[in-house]
mmCIF file of C-alpha atoms in Angstrom:
data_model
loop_
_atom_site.group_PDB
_atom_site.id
_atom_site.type_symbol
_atom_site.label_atom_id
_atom_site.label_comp_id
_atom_site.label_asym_id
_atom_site.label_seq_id
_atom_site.Cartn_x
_atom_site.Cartn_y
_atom_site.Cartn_z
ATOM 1 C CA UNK A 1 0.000 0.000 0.000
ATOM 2 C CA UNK A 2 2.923 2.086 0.585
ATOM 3 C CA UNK A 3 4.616 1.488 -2.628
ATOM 4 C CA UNK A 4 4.105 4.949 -5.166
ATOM 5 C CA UNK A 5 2.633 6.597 -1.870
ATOM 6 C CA UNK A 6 -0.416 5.465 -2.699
ATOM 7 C CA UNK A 7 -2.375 6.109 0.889
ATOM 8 C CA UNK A 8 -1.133 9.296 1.224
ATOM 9 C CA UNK A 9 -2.138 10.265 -2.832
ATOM 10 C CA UNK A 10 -5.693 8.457 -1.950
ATOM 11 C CA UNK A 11 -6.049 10.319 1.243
ATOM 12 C CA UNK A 12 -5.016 13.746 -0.321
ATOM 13 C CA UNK A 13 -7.381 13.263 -2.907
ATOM 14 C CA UNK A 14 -10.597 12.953 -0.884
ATOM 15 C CA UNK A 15 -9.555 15.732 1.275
ATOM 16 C CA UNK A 16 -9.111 18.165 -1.737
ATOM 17 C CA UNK A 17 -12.903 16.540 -3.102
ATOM 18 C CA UNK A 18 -14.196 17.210 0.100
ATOM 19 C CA UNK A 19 -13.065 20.141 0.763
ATOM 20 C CA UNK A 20 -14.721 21.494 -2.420
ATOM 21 C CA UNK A 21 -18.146 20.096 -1.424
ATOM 22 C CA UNK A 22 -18.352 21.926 2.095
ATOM 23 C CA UNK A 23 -17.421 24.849 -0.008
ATOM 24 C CA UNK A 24 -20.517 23.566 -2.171
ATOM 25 C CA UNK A 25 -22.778 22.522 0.886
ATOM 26 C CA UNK A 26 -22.246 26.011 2.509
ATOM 27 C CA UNK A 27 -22.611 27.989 0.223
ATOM 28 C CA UNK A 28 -26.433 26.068 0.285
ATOM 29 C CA UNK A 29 -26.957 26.557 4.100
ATOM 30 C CA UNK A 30 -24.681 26.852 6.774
ATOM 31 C CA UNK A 31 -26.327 24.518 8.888
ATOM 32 C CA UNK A 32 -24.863 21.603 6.529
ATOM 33 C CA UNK A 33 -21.310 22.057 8.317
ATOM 34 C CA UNK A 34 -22.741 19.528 10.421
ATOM 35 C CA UNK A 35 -22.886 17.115 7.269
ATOM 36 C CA UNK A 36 -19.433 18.790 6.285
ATOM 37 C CA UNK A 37 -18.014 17.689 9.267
ATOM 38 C CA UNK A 38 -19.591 14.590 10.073
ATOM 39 C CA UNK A 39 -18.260 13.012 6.440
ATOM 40 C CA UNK A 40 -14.779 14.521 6.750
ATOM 41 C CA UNK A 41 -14.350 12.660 9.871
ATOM 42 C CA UNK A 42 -15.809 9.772 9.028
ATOM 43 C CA UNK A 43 -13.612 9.337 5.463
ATOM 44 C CA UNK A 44 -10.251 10.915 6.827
ATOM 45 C CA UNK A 45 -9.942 9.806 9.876
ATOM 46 C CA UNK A 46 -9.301 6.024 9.866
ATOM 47 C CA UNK A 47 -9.954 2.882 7.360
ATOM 48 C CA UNK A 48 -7.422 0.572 5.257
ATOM 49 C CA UNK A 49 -7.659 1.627 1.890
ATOM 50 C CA UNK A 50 -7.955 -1.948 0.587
ATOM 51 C CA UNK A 51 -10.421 -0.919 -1.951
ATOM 52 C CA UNK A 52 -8.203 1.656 -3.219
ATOM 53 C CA UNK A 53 -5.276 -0.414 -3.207
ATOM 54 C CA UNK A 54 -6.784 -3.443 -5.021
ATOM 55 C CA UNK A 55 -7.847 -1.205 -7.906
ATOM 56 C CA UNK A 56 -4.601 0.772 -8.546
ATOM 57 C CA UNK A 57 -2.837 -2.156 -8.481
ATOM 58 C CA UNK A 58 -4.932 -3.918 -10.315
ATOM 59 C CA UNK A 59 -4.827 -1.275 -13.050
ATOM 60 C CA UNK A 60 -1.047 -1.202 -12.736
ATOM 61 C CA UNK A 61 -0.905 -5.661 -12.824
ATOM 62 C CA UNK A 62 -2.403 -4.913 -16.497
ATOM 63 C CA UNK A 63 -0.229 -2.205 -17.770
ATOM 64 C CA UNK A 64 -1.610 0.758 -16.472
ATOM 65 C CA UNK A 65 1.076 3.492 -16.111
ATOM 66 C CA UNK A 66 0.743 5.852 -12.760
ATOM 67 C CA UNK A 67 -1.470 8.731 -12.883
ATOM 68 C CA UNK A 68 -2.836 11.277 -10.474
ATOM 69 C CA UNK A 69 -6.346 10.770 -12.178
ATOM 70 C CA UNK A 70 -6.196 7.314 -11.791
ATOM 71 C CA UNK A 71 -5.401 7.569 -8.242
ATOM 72 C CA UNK A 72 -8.614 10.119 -7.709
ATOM 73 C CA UNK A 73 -10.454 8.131 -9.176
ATOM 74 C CA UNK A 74 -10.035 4.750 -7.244
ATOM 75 C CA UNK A 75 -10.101 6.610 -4.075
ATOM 76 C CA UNK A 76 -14.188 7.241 -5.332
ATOM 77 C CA UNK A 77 -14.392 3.693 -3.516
ATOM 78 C CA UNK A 78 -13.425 4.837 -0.130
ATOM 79 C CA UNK A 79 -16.621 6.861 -0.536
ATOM 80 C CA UNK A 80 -18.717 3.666 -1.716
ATOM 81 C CA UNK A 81 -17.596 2.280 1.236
ATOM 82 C CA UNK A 82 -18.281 5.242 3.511
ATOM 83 C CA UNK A 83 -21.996 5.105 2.247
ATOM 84 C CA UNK A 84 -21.861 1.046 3.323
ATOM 85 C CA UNK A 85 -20.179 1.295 6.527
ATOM 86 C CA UNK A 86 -22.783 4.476 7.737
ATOM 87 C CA UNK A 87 -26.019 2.257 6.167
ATOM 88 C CA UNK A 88 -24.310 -0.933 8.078
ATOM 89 C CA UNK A 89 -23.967 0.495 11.280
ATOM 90 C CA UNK A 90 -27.360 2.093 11.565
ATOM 91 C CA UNK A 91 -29.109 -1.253 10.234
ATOM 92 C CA UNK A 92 -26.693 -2.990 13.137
ATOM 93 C CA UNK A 93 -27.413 -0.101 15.816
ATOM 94 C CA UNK A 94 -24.170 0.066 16.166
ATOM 95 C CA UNK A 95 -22.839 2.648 18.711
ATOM 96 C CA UNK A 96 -19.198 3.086 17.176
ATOM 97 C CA UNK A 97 -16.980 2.812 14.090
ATOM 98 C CA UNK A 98 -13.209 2.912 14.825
ATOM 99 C CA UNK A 99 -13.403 3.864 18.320
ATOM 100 C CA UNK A 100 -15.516 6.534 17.244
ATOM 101 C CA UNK A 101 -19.322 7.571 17.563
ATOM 102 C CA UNK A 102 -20.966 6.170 14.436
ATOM 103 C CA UNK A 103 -22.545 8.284 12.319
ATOM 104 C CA UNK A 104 -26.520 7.954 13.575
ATOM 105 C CA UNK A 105 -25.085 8.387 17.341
ATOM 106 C CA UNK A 106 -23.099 11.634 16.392
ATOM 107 C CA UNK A 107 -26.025 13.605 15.057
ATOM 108 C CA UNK A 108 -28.064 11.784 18.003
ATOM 109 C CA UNK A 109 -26.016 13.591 20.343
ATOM 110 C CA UNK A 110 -25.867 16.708 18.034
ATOM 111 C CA UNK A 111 -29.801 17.180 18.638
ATOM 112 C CA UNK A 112 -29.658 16.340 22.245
ATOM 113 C CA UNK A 113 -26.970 18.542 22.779
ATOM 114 C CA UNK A 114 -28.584 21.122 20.914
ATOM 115 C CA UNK A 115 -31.838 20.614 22.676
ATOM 116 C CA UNK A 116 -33.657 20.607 19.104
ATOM 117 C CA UNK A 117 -37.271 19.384 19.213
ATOM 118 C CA UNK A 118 -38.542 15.606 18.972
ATOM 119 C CA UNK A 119 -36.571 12.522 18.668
ATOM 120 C CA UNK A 120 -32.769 12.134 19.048
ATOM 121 C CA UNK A 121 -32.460 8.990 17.871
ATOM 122 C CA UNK A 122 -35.300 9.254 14.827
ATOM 123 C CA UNK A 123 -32.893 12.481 14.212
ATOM 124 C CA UNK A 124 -29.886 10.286 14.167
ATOM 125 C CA UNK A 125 -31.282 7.946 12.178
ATOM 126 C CA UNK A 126 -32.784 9.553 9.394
ATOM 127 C CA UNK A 127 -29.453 11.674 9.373
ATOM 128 C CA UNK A 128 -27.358 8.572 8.581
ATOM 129 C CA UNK A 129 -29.680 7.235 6.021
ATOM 130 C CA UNK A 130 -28.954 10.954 3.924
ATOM 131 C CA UNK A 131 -25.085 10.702 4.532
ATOM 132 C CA UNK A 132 -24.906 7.481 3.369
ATOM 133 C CA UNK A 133 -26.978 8.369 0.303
ATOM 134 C CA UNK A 134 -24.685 11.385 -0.110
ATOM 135 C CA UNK A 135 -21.570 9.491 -0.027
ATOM 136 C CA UNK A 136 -22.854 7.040 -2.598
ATOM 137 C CA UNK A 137 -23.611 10.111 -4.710
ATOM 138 C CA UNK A 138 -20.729 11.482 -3.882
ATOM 139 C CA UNK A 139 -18.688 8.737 -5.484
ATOM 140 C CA UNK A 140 -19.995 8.922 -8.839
ATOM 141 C CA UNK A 141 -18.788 12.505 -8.876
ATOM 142 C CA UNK A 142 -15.520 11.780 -7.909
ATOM 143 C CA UNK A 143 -15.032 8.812 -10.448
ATOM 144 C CA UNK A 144 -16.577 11.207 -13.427
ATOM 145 C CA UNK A 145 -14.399 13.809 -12.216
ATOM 146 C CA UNK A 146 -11.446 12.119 -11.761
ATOM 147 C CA UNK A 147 -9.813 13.520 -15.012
ATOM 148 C CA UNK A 148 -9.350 9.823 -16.346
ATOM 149 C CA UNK A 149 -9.952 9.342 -20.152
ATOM 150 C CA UNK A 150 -14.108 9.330 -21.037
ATOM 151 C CA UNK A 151 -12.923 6.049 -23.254
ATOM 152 C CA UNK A 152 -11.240 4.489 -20.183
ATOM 153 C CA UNK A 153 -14.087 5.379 -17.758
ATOM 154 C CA UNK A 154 -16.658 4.072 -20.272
ATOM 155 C CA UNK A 155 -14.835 0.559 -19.680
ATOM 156 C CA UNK A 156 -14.895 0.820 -15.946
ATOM 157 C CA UNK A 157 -18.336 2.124 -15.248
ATOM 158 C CA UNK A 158 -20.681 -1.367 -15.772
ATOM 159 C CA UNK A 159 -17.837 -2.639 -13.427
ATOM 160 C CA UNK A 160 -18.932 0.026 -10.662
ATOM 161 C CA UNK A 161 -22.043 -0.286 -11.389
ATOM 162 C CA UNK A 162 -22.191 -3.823 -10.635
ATOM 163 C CA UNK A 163 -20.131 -3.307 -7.124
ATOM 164 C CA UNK A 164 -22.631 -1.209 -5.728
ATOM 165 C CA UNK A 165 -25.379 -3.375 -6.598
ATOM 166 C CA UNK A 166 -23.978 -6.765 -5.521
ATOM 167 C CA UNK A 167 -22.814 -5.202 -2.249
ATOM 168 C CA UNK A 168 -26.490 -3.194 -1.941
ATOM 169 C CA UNK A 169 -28.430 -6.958 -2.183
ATOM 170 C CA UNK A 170 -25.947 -8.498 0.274
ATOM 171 C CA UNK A 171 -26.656 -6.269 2.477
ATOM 172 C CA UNK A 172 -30.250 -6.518 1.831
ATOM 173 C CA UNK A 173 -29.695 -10.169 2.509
ATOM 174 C CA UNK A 174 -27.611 -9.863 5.469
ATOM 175 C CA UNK A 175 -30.790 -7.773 7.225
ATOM 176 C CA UNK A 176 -33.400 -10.635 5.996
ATOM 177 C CA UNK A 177 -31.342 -13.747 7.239
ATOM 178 C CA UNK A 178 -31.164 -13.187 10.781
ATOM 179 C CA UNK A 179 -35.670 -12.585 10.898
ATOM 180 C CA UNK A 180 -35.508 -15.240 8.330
ATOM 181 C CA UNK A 181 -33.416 -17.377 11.160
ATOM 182 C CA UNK A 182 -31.586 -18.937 8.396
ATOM 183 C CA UNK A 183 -27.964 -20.445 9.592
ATOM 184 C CA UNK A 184 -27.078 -22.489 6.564
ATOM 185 C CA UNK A 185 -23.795 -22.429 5.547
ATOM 186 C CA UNK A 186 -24.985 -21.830 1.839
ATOM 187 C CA UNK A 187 -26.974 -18.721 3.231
ATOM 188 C CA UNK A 188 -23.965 -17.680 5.163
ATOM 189 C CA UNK A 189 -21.148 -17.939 2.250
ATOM 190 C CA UNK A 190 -23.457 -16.113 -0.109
ATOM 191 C CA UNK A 191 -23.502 -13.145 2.296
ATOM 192 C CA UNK A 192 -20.608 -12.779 2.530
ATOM 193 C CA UNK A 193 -19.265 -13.044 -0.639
ATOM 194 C CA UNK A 194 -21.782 -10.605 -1.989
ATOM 195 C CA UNK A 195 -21.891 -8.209 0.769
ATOM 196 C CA UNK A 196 -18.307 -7.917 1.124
ATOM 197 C CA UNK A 197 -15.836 -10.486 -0.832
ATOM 198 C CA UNK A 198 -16.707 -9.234 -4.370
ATOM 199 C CA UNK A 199 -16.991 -5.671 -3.143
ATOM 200 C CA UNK A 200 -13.649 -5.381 -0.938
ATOM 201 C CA UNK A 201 -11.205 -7.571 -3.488
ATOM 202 C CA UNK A 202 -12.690 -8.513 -6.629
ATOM 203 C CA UNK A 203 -14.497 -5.662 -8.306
ATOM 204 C CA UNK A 204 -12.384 -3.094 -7.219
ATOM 205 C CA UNK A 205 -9.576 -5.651 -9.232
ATOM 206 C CA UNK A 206 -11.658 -5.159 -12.026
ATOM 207 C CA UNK A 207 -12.404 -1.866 -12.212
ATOM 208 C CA UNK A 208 -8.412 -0.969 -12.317
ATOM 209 C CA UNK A 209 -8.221 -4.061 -15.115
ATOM 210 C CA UNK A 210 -10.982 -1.962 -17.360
ATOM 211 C CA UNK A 211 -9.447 1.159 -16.761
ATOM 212 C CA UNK A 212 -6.566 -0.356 -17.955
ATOM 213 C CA UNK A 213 -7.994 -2.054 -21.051
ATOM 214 C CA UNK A 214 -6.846 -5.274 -19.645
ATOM 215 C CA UNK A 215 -7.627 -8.388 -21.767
ATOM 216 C CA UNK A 216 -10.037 -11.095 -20.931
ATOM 217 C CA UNK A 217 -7.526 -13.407 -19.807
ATOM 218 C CA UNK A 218 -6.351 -11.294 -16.723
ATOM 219 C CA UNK A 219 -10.141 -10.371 -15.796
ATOM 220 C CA UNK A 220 -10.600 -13.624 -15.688
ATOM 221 C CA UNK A 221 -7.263 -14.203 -13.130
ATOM 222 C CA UNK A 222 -8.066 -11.237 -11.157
ATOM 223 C CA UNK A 223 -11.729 -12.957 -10.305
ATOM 224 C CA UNK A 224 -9.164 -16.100 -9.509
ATOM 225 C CA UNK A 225 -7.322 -14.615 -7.427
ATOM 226 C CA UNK A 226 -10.265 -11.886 -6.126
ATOM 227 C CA UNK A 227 -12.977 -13.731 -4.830
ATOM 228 C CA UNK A 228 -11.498 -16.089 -2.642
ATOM 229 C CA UNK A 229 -9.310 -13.359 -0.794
ATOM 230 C CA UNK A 230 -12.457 -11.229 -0.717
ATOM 231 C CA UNK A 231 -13.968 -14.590 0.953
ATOM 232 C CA UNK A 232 -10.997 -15.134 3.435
ATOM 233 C CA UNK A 233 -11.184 -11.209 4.487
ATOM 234 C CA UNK A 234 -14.879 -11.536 5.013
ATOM 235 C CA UNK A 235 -14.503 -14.613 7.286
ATOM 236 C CA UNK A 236 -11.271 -12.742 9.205
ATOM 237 C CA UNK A 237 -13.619 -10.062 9.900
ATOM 238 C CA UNK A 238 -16.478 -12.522 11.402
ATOM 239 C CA UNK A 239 -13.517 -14.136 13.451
ATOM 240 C CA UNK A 240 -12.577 -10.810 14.880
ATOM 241 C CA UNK A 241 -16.405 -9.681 15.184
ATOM 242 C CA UNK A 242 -16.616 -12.553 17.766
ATOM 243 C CA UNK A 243 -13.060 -12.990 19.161
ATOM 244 C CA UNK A 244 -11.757 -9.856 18.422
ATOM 245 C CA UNK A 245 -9.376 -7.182 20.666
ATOM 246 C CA UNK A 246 -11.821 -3.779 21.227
ATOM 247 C CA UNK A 247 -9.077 -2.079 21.432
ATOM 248 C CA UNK A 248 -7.783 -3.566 17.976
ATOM 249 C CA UNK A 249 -11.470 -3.669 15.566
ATOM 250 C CA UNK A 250 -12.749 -0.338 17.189
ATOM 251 C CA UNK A 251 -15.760 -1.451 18.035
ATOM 252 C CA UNK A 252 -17.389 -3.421 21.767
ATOM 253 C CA UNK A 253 -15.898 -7.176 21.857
ATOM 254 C CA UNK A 254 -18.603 -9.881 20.541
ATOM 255 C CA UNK A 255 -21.032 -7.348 18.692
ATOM 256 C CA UNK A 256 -21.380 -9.146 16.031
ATOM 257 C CA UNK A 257 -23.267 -11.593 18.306
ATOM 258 C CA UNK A 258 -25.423 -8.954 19.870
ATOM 259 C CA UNK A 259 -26.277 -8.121 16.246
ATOM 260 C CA UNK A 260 -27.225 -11.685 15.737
ATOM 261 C CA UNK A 261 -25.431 -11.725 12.286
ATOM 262 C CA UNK A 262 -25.356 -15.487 10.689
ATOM 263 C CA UNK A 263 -22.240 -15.564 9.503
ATOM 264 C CA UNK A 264 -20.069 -18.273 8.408
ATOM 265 C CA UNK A 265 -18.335 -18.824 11.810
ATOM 266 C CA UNK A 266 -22.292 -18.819 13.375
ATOM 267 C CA UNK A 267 -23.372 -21.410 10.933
ATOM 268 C CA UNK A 268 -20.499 -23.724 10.860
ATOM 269 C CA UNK A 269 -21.184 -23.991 15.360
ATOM 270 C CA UNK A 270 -24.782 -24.210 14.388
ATOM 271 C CA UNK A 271 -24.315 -27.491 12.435
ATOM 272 C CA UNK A 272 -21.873 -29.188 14.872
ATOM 273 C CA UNK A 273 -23.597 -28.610 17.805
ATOM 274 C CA UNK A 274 -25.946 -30.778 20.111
ATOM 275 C CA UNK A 275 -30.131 -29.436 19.635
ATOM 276 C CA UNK A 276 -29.254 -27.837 23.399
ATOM 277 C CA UNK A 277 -26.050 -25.865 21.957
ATOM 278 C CA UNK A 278 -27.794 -24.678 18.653
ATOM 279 C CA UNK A 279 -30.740 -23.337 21.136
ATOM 280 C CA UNK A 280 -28.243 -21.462 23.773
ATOM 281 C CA UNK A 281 -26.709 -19.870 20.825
ATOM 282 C CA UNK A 282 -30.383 -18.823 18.731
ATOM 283 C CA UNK A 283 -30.924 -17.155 22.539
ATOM 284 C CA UNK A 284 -28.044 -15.513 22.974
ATOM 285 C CA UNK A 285 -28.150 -14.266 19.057
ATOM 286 C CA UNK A 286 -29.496 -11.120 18.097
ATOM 287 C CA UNK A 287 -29.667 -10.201 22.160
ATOM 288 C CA UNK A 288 -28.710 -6.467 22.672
ATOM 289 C CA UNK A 289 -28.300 -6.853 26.128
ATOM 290 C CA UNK A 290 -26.543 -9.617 25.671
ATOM 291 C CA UNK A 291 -23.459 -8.953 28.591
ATOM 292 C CA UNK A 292 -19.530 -10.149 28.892
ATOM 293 C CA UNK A 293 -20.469 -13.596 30.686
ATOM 294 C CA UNK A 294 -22.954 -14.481 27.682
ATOM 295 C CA UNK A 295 -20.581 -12.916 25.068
ATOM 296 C CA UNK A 296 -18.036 -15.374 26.362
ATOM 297 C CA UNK A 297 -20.494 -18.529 26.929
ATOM 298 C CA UNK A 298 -20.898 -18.262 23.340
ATOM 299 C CA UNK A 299 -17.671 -17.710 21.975
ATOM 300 C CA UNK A 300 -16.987 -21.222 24.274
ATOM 301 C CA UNK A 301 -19.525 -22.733 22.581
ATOM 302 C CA UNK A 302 -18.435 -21.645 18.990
ATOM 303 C CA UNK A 303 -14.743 -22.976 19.806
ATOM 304 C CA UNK A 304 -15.372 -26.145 21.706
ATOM 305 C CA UNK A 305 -17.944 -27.181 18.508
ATOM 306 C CA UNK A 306 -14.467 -26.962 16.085
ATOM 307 C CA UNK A 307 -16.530 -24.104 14.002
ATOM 308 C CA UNK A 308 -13.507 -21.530 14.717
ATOM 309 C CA UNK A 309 -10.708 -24.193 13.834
ATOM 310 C CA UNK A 310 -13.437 -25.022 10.901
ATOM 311 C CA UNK A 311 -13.515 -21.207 10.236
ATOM 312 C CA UNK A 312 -9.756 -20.850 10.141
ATOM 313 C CA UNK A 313 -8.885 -24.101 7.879
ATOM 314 C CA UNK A 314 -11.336 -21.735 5.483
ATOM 315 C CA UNK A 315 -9.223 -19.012 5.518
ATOM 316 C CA UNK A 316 -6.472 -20.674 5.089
ATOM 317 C CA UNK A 317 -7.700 -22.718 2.145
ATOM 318 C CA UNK A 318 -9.301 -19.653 -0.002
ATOM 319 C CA UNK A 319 -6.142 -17.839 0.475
ATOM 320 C CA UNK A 320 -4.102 -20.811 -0.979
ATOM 321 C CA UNK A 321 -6.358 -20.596 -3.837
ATOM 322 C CA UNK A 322 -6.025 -16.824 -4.376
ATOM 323 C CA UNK A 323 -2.178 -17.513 -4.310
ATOM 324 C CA UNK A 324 -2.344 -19.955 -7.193
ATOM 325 C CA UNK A 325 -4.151 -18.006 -9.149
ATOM 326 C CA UNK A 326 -2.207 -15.000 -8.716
ATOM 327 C CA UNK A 327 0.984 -17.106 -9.391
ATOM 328 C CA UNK A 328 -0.443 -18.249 -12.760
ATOM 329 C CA UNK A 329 -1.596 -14.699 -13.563
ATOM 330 C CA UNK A 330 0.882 -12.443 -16.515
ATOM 331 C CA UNK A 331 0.997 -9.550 -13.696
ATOM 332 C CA UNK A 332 3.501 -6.576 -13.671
ATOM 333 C CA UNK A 333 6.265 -8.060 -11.749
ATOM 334 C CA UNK A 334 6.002 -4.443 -8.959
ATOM 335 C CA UNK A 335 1.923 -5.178 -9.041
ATOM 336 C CA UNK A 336 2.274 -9.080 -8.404
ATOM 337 C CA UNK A 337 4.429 -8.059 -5.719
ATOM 338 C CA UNK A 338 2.027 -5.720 -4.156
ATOM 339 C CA UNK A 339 -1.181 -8.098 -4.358
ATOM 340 C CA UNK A 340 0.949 -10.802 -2.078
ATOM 341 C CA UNK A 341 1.426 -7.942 0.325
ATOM 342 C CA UNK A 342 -2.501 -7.461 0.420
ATOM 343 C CA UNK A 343 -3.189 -10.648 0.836
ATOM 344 C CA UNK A 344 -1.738 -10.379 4.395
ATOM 345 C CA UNK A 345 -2.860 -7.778 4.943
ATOM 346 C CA UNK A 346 -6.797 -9.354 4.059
ATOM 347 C CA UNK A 347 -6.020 -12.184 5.962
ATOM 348 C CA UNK A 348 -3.767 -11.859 8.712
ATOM 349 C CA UNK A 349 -4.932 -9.438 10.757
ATOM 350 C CA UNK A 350 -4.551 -10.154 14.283
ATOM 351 C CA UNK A 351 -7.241 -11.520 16.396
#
């Protein structure tokens, strides 16, 4: 990520973009500093730039030769994400996002504090819902304006297009399994590779191949190599959603369980364990008040049924497969150098 100071060229160029549209949102209303504010924070402050990084690289794997336009527009994912991350955490009720208030609590505490009329929370709420929106806008502007040929954007666009829908309908179907109570481990590995594995690795792949002009062939080996790292990060993340160190993921240990997401990790202790152990966990599931003693009754439960060992076999297998693939892929020797990097740093994170 490092390598032609990519972060700091990603991170300059939403900065500069957003610093144009508080100029543009203020000169609308002043009270829209809020929304300024709120979306500065939330995009500059924080996040890994995988998205990012797996474009321009995969732009520069086919050919591509650096470009300040290029890098603009590949940094129009961070806000794709932005628009995810604010929609996921009010769906989740999340109460923070890197250590941070998330988005719905932060204007929640903006009306209290302000001691505006009605709701806080409906406040909150209905604030995220517009940021997120925004952001989503937001990224089609900075892609169109990136300064990167119309013929070369032409290419990339049904590959956008596409990114935002899959990841749109897996999130859709990450809300519907848990009412649906669905803890298959078909239902689970089709949320998560639409709702984040295609999204995070793949298509953003992709759309640096098109921009490139990059031949079938290497499409092809990017999807390879793509969707079972974008499988392996997704099933990291459920790991660390579970097991993980607050002070590491930013967010209150075992939320993912008081969210009562099925995930792959969920399903996998669902099918190994005893009628009594798949009942303690479909209580515990989905429980908001669900406290440290329950959080870690269920994590025992999870281990002691082999579904994390299970889980991290996964892992270990999918990113195998993304290594073949990427070792029988005709890469630029600096990208195919790069892409092992990210593979660590998809998979390894610690725990």
């Amino acid at each position: 990520m490092e390598r032609a100071g990519l972060r700091p060229r990603v991170d300059k160029a939403l900065a500069v973009f957003l610093a144009a549209q508080r100029a543009r949102l203020l000169s609308i209303d002043e009270a829209l500093a809020d929304v300024a504010d709120a979306l500065e924070a939330f995009v500059l402050r924080g996040g890994k730039r995988l998205r990012p990084a797996f474009a321009y690289w995969g732009y520069r794997g086919a050919g591509g030769l650096d470009s300040d336009p290029v890098v603009v527009a590949v940094a129009a994912l961070e806000l794709v994400q932005a628009s995810a991350l604010i929609h996921d955490d009010l769906m989740d009720r999340s109460d923070t996002r890197r250590g941070e208030p998330s988005v719905h609590k932060r204007f929640a505490a903006r009306h209290t504090a302000a001691a505006w009329n009605g709701s806080a929370e409906a406040f909150g709420d209905n604030a995220a819902v517009l940021l997120g929106d925004l952001a989503l806008v937001w990224s089609d502007e900075l892609l169109h304006g990136s300064g990167v040929a119309c013929e070369d954007l032409a290419r990339a666009r049904p590959v956008f297009d596409e990114m935002r829908t899959e990841v749109t309908v897996g999130q859709y179907l990450d809300v519907l399994t848990p009412v649906t109570g669905d803890t298959s481990l078909e239902r689970a590995g089709k949320v998560a590779r639409y709702k984040s594995a295609k999204y995070t690795v793949e298509r953003p792949l992709l759309l640096g191949a098109a921009l490139a002009g990059a031949s079938p062939t290497l499409h092809a080996a990017y999807s390879g190599y793509g969707l079972p790292l974008g499988e392996a990060f997704q099933l990291r993340d459920d790991v660390l959603g579970v097991f993980g160190d607050p002070d590491r993921t930013g967010k209150p240990a075992g939320d993912d369980l008081r969210e009562g997401k099925r995930t792959y990790l969920v399903a996998a202790a669902c099918e190994a364990v005893s009628e009594s152990g798949r009942a303690e966990i479909e209580r515990g599931l989905g429980d908001p008040a669900l406290d440290e003693t329950g959080v870690a009754r269920l994590r025992q439960i999870i281990t002691d049924s082999g579904a994390l060992a299970r889980t991290e076999t996964r892992i270990a297998a999918l990113t195998e497969e993304a290594l073949a693939a990427l070792a029988a892929a005709d890469v630029e020797p600096e990208a195919r150098a790069v892409l092992l990097d990210l593979v660590d740093a998809a998979t390894r994170r610690a725990v």
